Amino acid sequence: MKAPAKRVSLTQHLVEEQRLNNNVPAELRLLIEVVARACKSISHAVGKGALGEVLGSTETENVQGEVQKKLDVLSNEILLEANEWGGHLAAMASEEMESFHPIPNRYPQGEYLLLFDPLDGSSNIDVNVSIGTIFSVLKAPDGMVTVTEQDFLQPGVNQVAAGYAVYGPQTVLVLTTGNGVNCFTLDREMGSWVRTQQHIQIPAETKEYAINASNARHWFAPVRRYINELNEGKTGPRGKDFNMRWIASMVADVHRILNRGGIFMYPADARDPGKPGKLRLMYEANPMAFIVEQAGGAATNGMQRIMEIQPETLHQRVAVFLGSKNEVERVTGYHQNA
Ligand code: P6P
């Protein structure tokens, strides 16, 4: 009888990464393991649903002016409490908090900055559709003593790690530390993350696209041209039919694209010409761009690589086109040549 494949845990994977690529020093390994443990706790809370009295909204709004779901607040608290004491972080920033969260004086300050969207896709919580956590890791600037917001404002190419968890039919954790993308599935019986996919590669070609089509009348010309060509299918310039998916949960849409190709788009549009898009650069677009590029895909704001954008504010928004390289390059070309 064939012996079962050896299961590799997240910890073993991180130790192997350090040995092979010297890109996961002990403090970073601790950081990633603490975040992964916090995602297990969030998955547990999410999984309770109505039984856990965690559904529904609070009476508060976050810095984005969005009504906070109870699970938004709980997930944020889980990540803050899990990461405060370990000595690996200098500070944290979250979609749910206006300013960054310094490590309390009673704990040692580390050399990393952690940014996260604690629960992405909140509008799906109460209807039992996949949601998730997105995180990005930067190194604090050399010589930094007291953290300021400016220390967070680094381009995405400076990320040393990025990942997301999807709380869906399975709970999975997708992670890059700069040497490819791996996926871990939560073994709920053992409470451990088990590596289930190695070096994921996004197909360069695809027949699937993701965009909120209800905004079509607001799109600018390059997006209208690109989507119209997809919708013309075999009879149009693309010469093949395309399919559309929109889960309204970035983690779920990106996970599908990572596994079978596709392009995810949240463009700027005429509703608010001064607003470059809905998604946030520092803790949604940058980590997802890092993961997608490490998986052989591409990620732009329509004009340039997302990871080369120099941030100006912690919660700034950005247009997002990411996924299968050939499609992202095509729609980016339409913008650049508009
Ligand atoms: P819309 C969730 O609120 C989110 O930030 C992303 O996860 C998702 O892709 C997008 O917004 C959905 O936006 O406008 O379609 O509801």
PDB file of N, CA and C in Angstrom, residues 76-126:
ATOM      1  N   ASN A  76     -10.466  42.114  14.087  1.00  0.00           N
ATOM      2  CA  ASN A  76      -9.415  43.106  14.319  1.00  0.00           C
ATOM      3  C   ASN A  76      -8.796  42.930  15.704  1.00  0.00           C
ATOM      4  N   GLU A  77      -9.666  42.724  16.695  1.00  0.00           N
ATOM      5  CA  GLU A  77      -9.177  42.540  18.077  1.00  0.00           C
ATOM      6  C   GLU A  77      -8.334  41.266  18.201  1.00  0.00           C
ATOM      7  N   ILE A  78      -8.751  40.212  17.526  1.00  0.00           N
ATOM      8  CA  ILE A  78      -7.991  38.950  17.583  1.00  0.00           C
ATOM      9  C   ILE A  78      -6.577  39.171  17.047  1.00  0.00           C
ATOM     10  N   LEU A  79      -6.465  39.884  15.918  1.00  0.00           N
ATOM     11  CA  LEU A  79      -5.137  40.106  15.319  1.00  0.00           C
ATOM     12  C   LEU A  79      -4.287  41.038  16.191  1.00  0.00           C
ATOM     13  N   LEU A  80      -4.903  42.057  16.770  1.00  0.00           N
ATOM     14  CA  LEU A  80      -4.140  42.976  17.628  1.00  0.00           C
ATOM     15  C   LEU A  80      -3.599  42.241  18.852  1.00  0.00           C
ATOM     16  N   GLU A  81      -4.490  41.515  19.546  1.00  0.00           N
ATOM     17  CA  GLU A  81      -4.080  40.826  20.781  1.00  0.00           C
ATOM     18  C   GLU A  81      -3.046  39.736  20.498  1.00  0.00           C
ATOM     19  N   ALA A  82      -3.182  39.051  19.372  1.00  0.00           N
ATOM     20  CA  ALA A  82      -2.248  37.948  19.070  1.00  0.00           C
ATOM     21  C   ALA A  82      -0.843  38.467  18.808  1.00  0.00           C
ATOM     22  N   ASN A  83      -0.757  39.688  18.251  1.00  0.00           N
ATOM     23  CA  ASN A  83       0.547  40.187  17.768  1.00  0.00           C
ATOM     24  C   ASN A  83       1.234  41.169  18.702  1.00  0.00           C
ATOM     25  N   GLU A  84       0.578  41.564  19.778  1.00  0.00           N
ATOM     26  CA  GLU A  84       1.139  42.631  20.628  1.00  0.00           C
ATOM     27  C   GLU A  84       2.361  42.174  21.424  1.00  0.00           C
ATOM     28  N   TRP A  85       2.327  40.949  21.925  1.00  0.00           N
ATOM     29  CA  TRP A  85       3.267  40.552  22.988  1.00  0.00           C
ATOM     30  C   TRP A  85       4.543  39.883  22.471  1.00  0.00           C
ATOM     31  N   GLY A  86       4.577  39.476  21.192  1.00  0.00           N
ATOM     32  CA  GLY A  86       5.651  38.574  20.730  1.00  0.00           C
ATOM     33  C   GLY A  86       7.020  39.207  20.556  1.00  0.00           C
ATOM     34  N   GLY A  87       7.069  40.555  20.491  1.00  0.00           N
ATOM     35  CA  GLY A  87       8.375  41.190  20.322  1.00  0.00           C
ATOM     36  C   GLY A  87       8.849  41.202  18.880  1.00  0.00           C
ATOM     37  N   HIS A  88       7.970  40.794  17.932  1.00  0.00           N
ATOM     38  CA  HIS A  88       8.393  40.747  16.524  1.00  0.00           C
ATOM     39  C   HIS A  88       7.931  41.979  15.746  1.00  0.00           C
ATOM     40  N   LEU A  89       7.027  42.758  16.367  1.00  0.00           N
ATOM     41  CA  LEU A  89       6.439  43.878  15.630  1.00  0.00           C
ATOM     42  C   LEU A  89       6.791  45.228  16.263  1.00  0.00           C
ATOM     43  N   ALA A  90       6.899  46.242  15.403  1.00  0.00           N
ATOM     44  CA  ALA A  90       7.019  47.622  15.893  1.00  0.00           C
ATOM     45  C   ALA A  90       5.640  48.266  15.970  1.00  0.00           C
ATOM     46  N   ALA A  91       4.761  47.880  15.031  1.00  0.00           N
ATOM     47  CA  ALA A  91       3.409  48.459  15.019  1.00  0.00           C
ATOM     48  C   ALA A  91       2.549  47.713  14.009  1.00  0.00           C
ATOM     49  N   MET A  92       1.254  47.961  14.089  1.00  0.00           N
ATOM     50  CA  MET A  92       0.287  47.356  13.171  1.00  0.00           C
ATOM     51  C   MET A  92      -0.617  48.449  12.607  1.00  0.00           C
ATOM     52  N   ALA A  93      -1.164  48.188  11.422  1.00  0.00           N
ATOM     53  CA  ALA A  93      -2.164  49.084  10.829  1.00  0.00           C
ATOM     54  C   ALA A  93      -3.279  48.211  10.256  1.00  0.00           C
ATOM     55  N   SER A  94      -4.499  48.712  10.359  1.00  0.00           N
ATOM     56  CA  SER A  94      -5.663  47.908   9.976  1.00  0.00           C
ATOM     57  C   SER A  94      -6.694  48.759   9.244  1.00  0.00           C
ATOM     58  N   GLU A  95      -7.421  48.128   8.358  1.00  0.00           N
ATOM     59  CA  GLU A  95      -8.523  48.814   7.678  1.00  0.00           C
ATOM     60  C   GLU A  95      -9.511  49.363   8.693  1.00  0.00           C
ATOM     61  N   GLU A  96      -9.588  48.701   9.856  1.00  0.00           N
ATOM     62  CA  GLU A  96     -10.613  49.051  10.850  1.00  0.00           C
ATOM     63  C   GLU A  96     -10.162  50.139  11.815  1.00  0.00           C
ATOM     64  N   MET A  97      -8.914  50.633  11.651  1.00  0.00           N
ATOM     65  CA  MET A  97      -8.442  51.637  12.627  1.00  0.00           C
ATOM     66  C   MET A  97      -7.888  52.848  11.885  1.00  0.00           C
ATOM     67  N   GLU A  98      -8.277  54.041  12.320  1.00  0.00           N
ATOM     68  CA  GLU A  98      -7.850  55.255  11.599  1.00  0.00           C
ATOM     69  C   GLU A  98      -6.326  55.413  11.610  1.00  0.00           C
ATOM     70  N   SER A  99      -5.737  55.261  12.806  1.00  0.00           N
ATOM     71  CA  SER A  99      -4.267  55.410  12.849  1.00  0.00           C
ATOM     72  C   SER A  99      -3.647  54.063  13.211  1.00  0.00           C
ATOM     73  N   PHE A 100      -2.346  54.002  13.080  1.00  0.00           N
ATOM     74  CA  PHE A 100      -1.660  52.719  13.347  1.00  0.00           C
ATOM     75  C   PHE A 100      -1.685  52.416  14.841  1.00  0.00           C
ATOM     76  N   HIS A 101      -1.375  51.183  15.163  1.00  0.00           N
ATOM     77  CA  HIS A 101      -1.435  50.697  16.549  1.00  0.00           C
ATOM     78  C   HIS A 101      -0.021  50.360  17.004  1.00  0.00           C
ATOM     79  N   PRO A 102       0.621  51.222  17.801  1.00  0.00           N
ATOM     80  CA  PRO A 102       1.992  50.908  18.250  1.00  0.00           C
ATOM     81  C   PRO A 102       1.976  49.751  19.249  1.00  0.00           C
ATOM     82  N   ILE A 103       3.093  49.056  19.375  1.00  0.00           N
ATOM     83  CA  ILE A 103       3.194  47.998  20.371  1.00  0.00           C
ATOM     84  C   ILE A 103       3.254  48.655  21.756  1.00  0.00           C
ATOM     85  N   PRO A 104       2.413  48.233  22.692  1.00  0.00           N
ATOM     86  CA  PRO A 104       2.418  48.837  24.039  1.00  0.00           C
ATOM     87  C   PRO A 104       3.804  48.773  24.683  1.00  0.00           C
ATOM     88  N   ASN A 105       4.115  49.785  25.469  1.00  0.00           N
ATOM     89  CA  ASN A 105       5.457  49.889  26.071  1.00  0.00           C
ATOM     90  C   ASN A 105       5.833  48.667  26.916  1.00  0.00           C
ATOM     91  N   ARG A 106       4.823  47.951  27.410  1.00  0.00           N
ATOM     92  CA  ARG A 106       5.123  46.816  28.301  1.00  0.00           C
ATOM     93  C   ARG A 106       5.696  45.618  27.540  1.00  0.00           C
ATOM     94  N   TYR A 107       5.669  45.742  26.199  1.00  0.00           N
ATOM     95  CA  TYR A 107       6.218  44.652  25.381  1.00  0.00           C
ATOM     96  C   TYR A 107       7.423  45.142  24.580  1.00  0.00           C
ATOM     97  N   PRO A 108       8.364  44.258  24.228  1.00  0.00           N
ATOM     98  CA  PRO A 108       9.512  44.678  23.402  1.00  0.00           C
ATOM     99  C   PRO A 108       9.043  45.018  21.991  1.00  0.00           C
ATOM    100  N   GLN A 109       9.744  45.972  21.364  1.00  0.00           N
ATOM    101  CA  GLN A 109       9.389  46.381  19.995  1.00  0.00           C
ATOM    102  C   GLN A 109      10.262  45.638  19.003  1.00  0.00           C
ATOM    103  N   GLY A 110       9.648  45.081  17.958  1.00  0.00           N
ATOM    104  CA  GLY A 110      10.401  44.315  16.957  1.00  0.00           C
ATOM    105  C   GLY A 110      10.674  45.124  15.705  1.00  0.00           C
ATOM    106  N   GLU A 111      11.138  44.417  14.643  1.00  0.00           N
ATOM    107  CA  GLU A 111      11.589  45.130  13.438  1.00  0.00           C
ATOM    108  C   GLU A 111      10.602  45.053  12.286  1.00  0.00           C
ATOM    109  N   TYR A 112       9.394  44.543  12.517  1.00  0.00           N
ATOM    110  CA  TYR A 112       8.442  44.413  11.415  1.00  0.00           C
ATOM    111  C   TYR A 112       7.205  45.282  11.635  1.00  0.00           C
ATOM    112  N   LEU A 113       6.586  45.634  10.506  1.00  0.00           N
ATOM    113  CA  LEU A 113       5.305  46.348  10.498  1.00  0.00           C
ATOM    114  C   LEU A 113       4.289  45.420   9.854  1.00  0.00           C
ATOM    115  N   LEU A 114       3.145  45.242  10.492  1.00  0.00           N
ATOM    116  CA  LEU A 114       2.093  44.353   9.986  1.00  0.00           C
ATOM    117  C   LEU A 114       0.880  45.194   9.632  1.00  0.00           C
ATOM    118  N   LEU A 115       0.374  44.990   8.408  1.00  0.00           N
ATOM    119  CA  LEU A 115      -0.823  45.688   7.947  1.00  0.00           C
ATOM    120  C   LEU A 115      -1.873  44.646   7.555  1.00  0.00           C
ATOM    121  N   PHE A 116      -3.136  44.901   7.873  1.00  0.00           N
ATOM    122  CA  PHE A 116      -4.122  43.875   7.527  1.00  0.00           C
ATOM    123  C   PHE A 116      -5.524  44.445   7.314  1.00  0.00           C
ATOM    124  N   ASP A 117      -6.271  43.740   6.504  1.00  0.00           N
ATOM    125  CA  ASP A 117      -7.721  43.857   6.444  1.00  0.00           C
ATOM    126  C   ASP A 117      -8.220  42.642   7.221  1.00  0.00           C
ATOM    127  N   PRO A 118      -8.671  42.827   8.440  1.00  0.00           N
ATOM    128  CA  PRO A 118      -8.952  41.677   9.296  1.00  0.00           C
ATOM    129  C   PRO A 118     -10.055  40.767   8.780  1.00  0.00           C
ATOM    130  N   LEU A 119     -11.050  41.376   8.117  1.00  0.00           N
ATOM    131  CA  LEU A 119     -12.117  40.545   7.564  1.00  0.00           C
ATOM    132  C   LEU A 119     -12.621  41.189   6.284  1.00  0.00           C
ATOM    133  N   ASP A 120     -12.091  40.682   5.170  1.00  0.00           N
ATOM    134  CA  ASP A 120     -12.427  41.244   3.863  1.00  0.00           C
ATOM    135  C   ASP A 120     -13.694  40.570   3.328  1.00  0.00           C
ATOM    136  N   GLY A 121     -14.580  41.391   2.761  1.00  0.00           N
ATOM    137  CA  GLY A 121     -15.797  40.826   2.190  1.00  0.00           C
ATOM    138  C   GLY A 121     -16.954  40.807   3.169  1.00  0.00           C
ATOM    139  N   SER A 122     -16.900  41.733   4.120  1.00  0.00           N
ATOM    140  CA  SER A 122     -17.858  41.703   5.246  1.00  0.00           C
ATOM    141  C   SER A 122     -19.317  41.638   4.804  1.00  0.00           C
ATOM    142  N   SER A 123     -19.625  42.189   3.618  1.00  0.00           N
ATOM    143  CA  SER A 123     -21.042  42.185   3.217  1.00  0.00           C
ATOM    144  C   SER A 123     -21.533  40.751   3.003  1.00  0.00           C
ATOM    145  N   ASN A 124     -20.592  39.800   2.950  1.00  0.00           N
ATOM    146  CA  ASN A 124     -20.984  38.407   2.719  1.00  0.00           C
ATOM    147  C   ASN A 124     -21.185  37.622   4.011  1.00  0.00           C
ATOM    148  N   ILE A 125     -20.799  38.229   5.151  1.00  0.00           N
ATOM    149  CA  ILE A 125     -20.791  37.475   6.414  1.00  0.00           C
ATOM    150  C   ILE A 125     -22.173  36.884   6.703  1.00  0.00           C
ATOM    151  N   ASP A 126     -23.193  37.755   6.673  1.00  0.00           N
ATOM    152  CA  ASP A 126     -24.524  37.336   7.151  1.00  0.00           C
ATOM    153  C   ASP A 126     -25.232  36.410   6.180  1.00  0.00           C
TER     154      ASP A 126
END
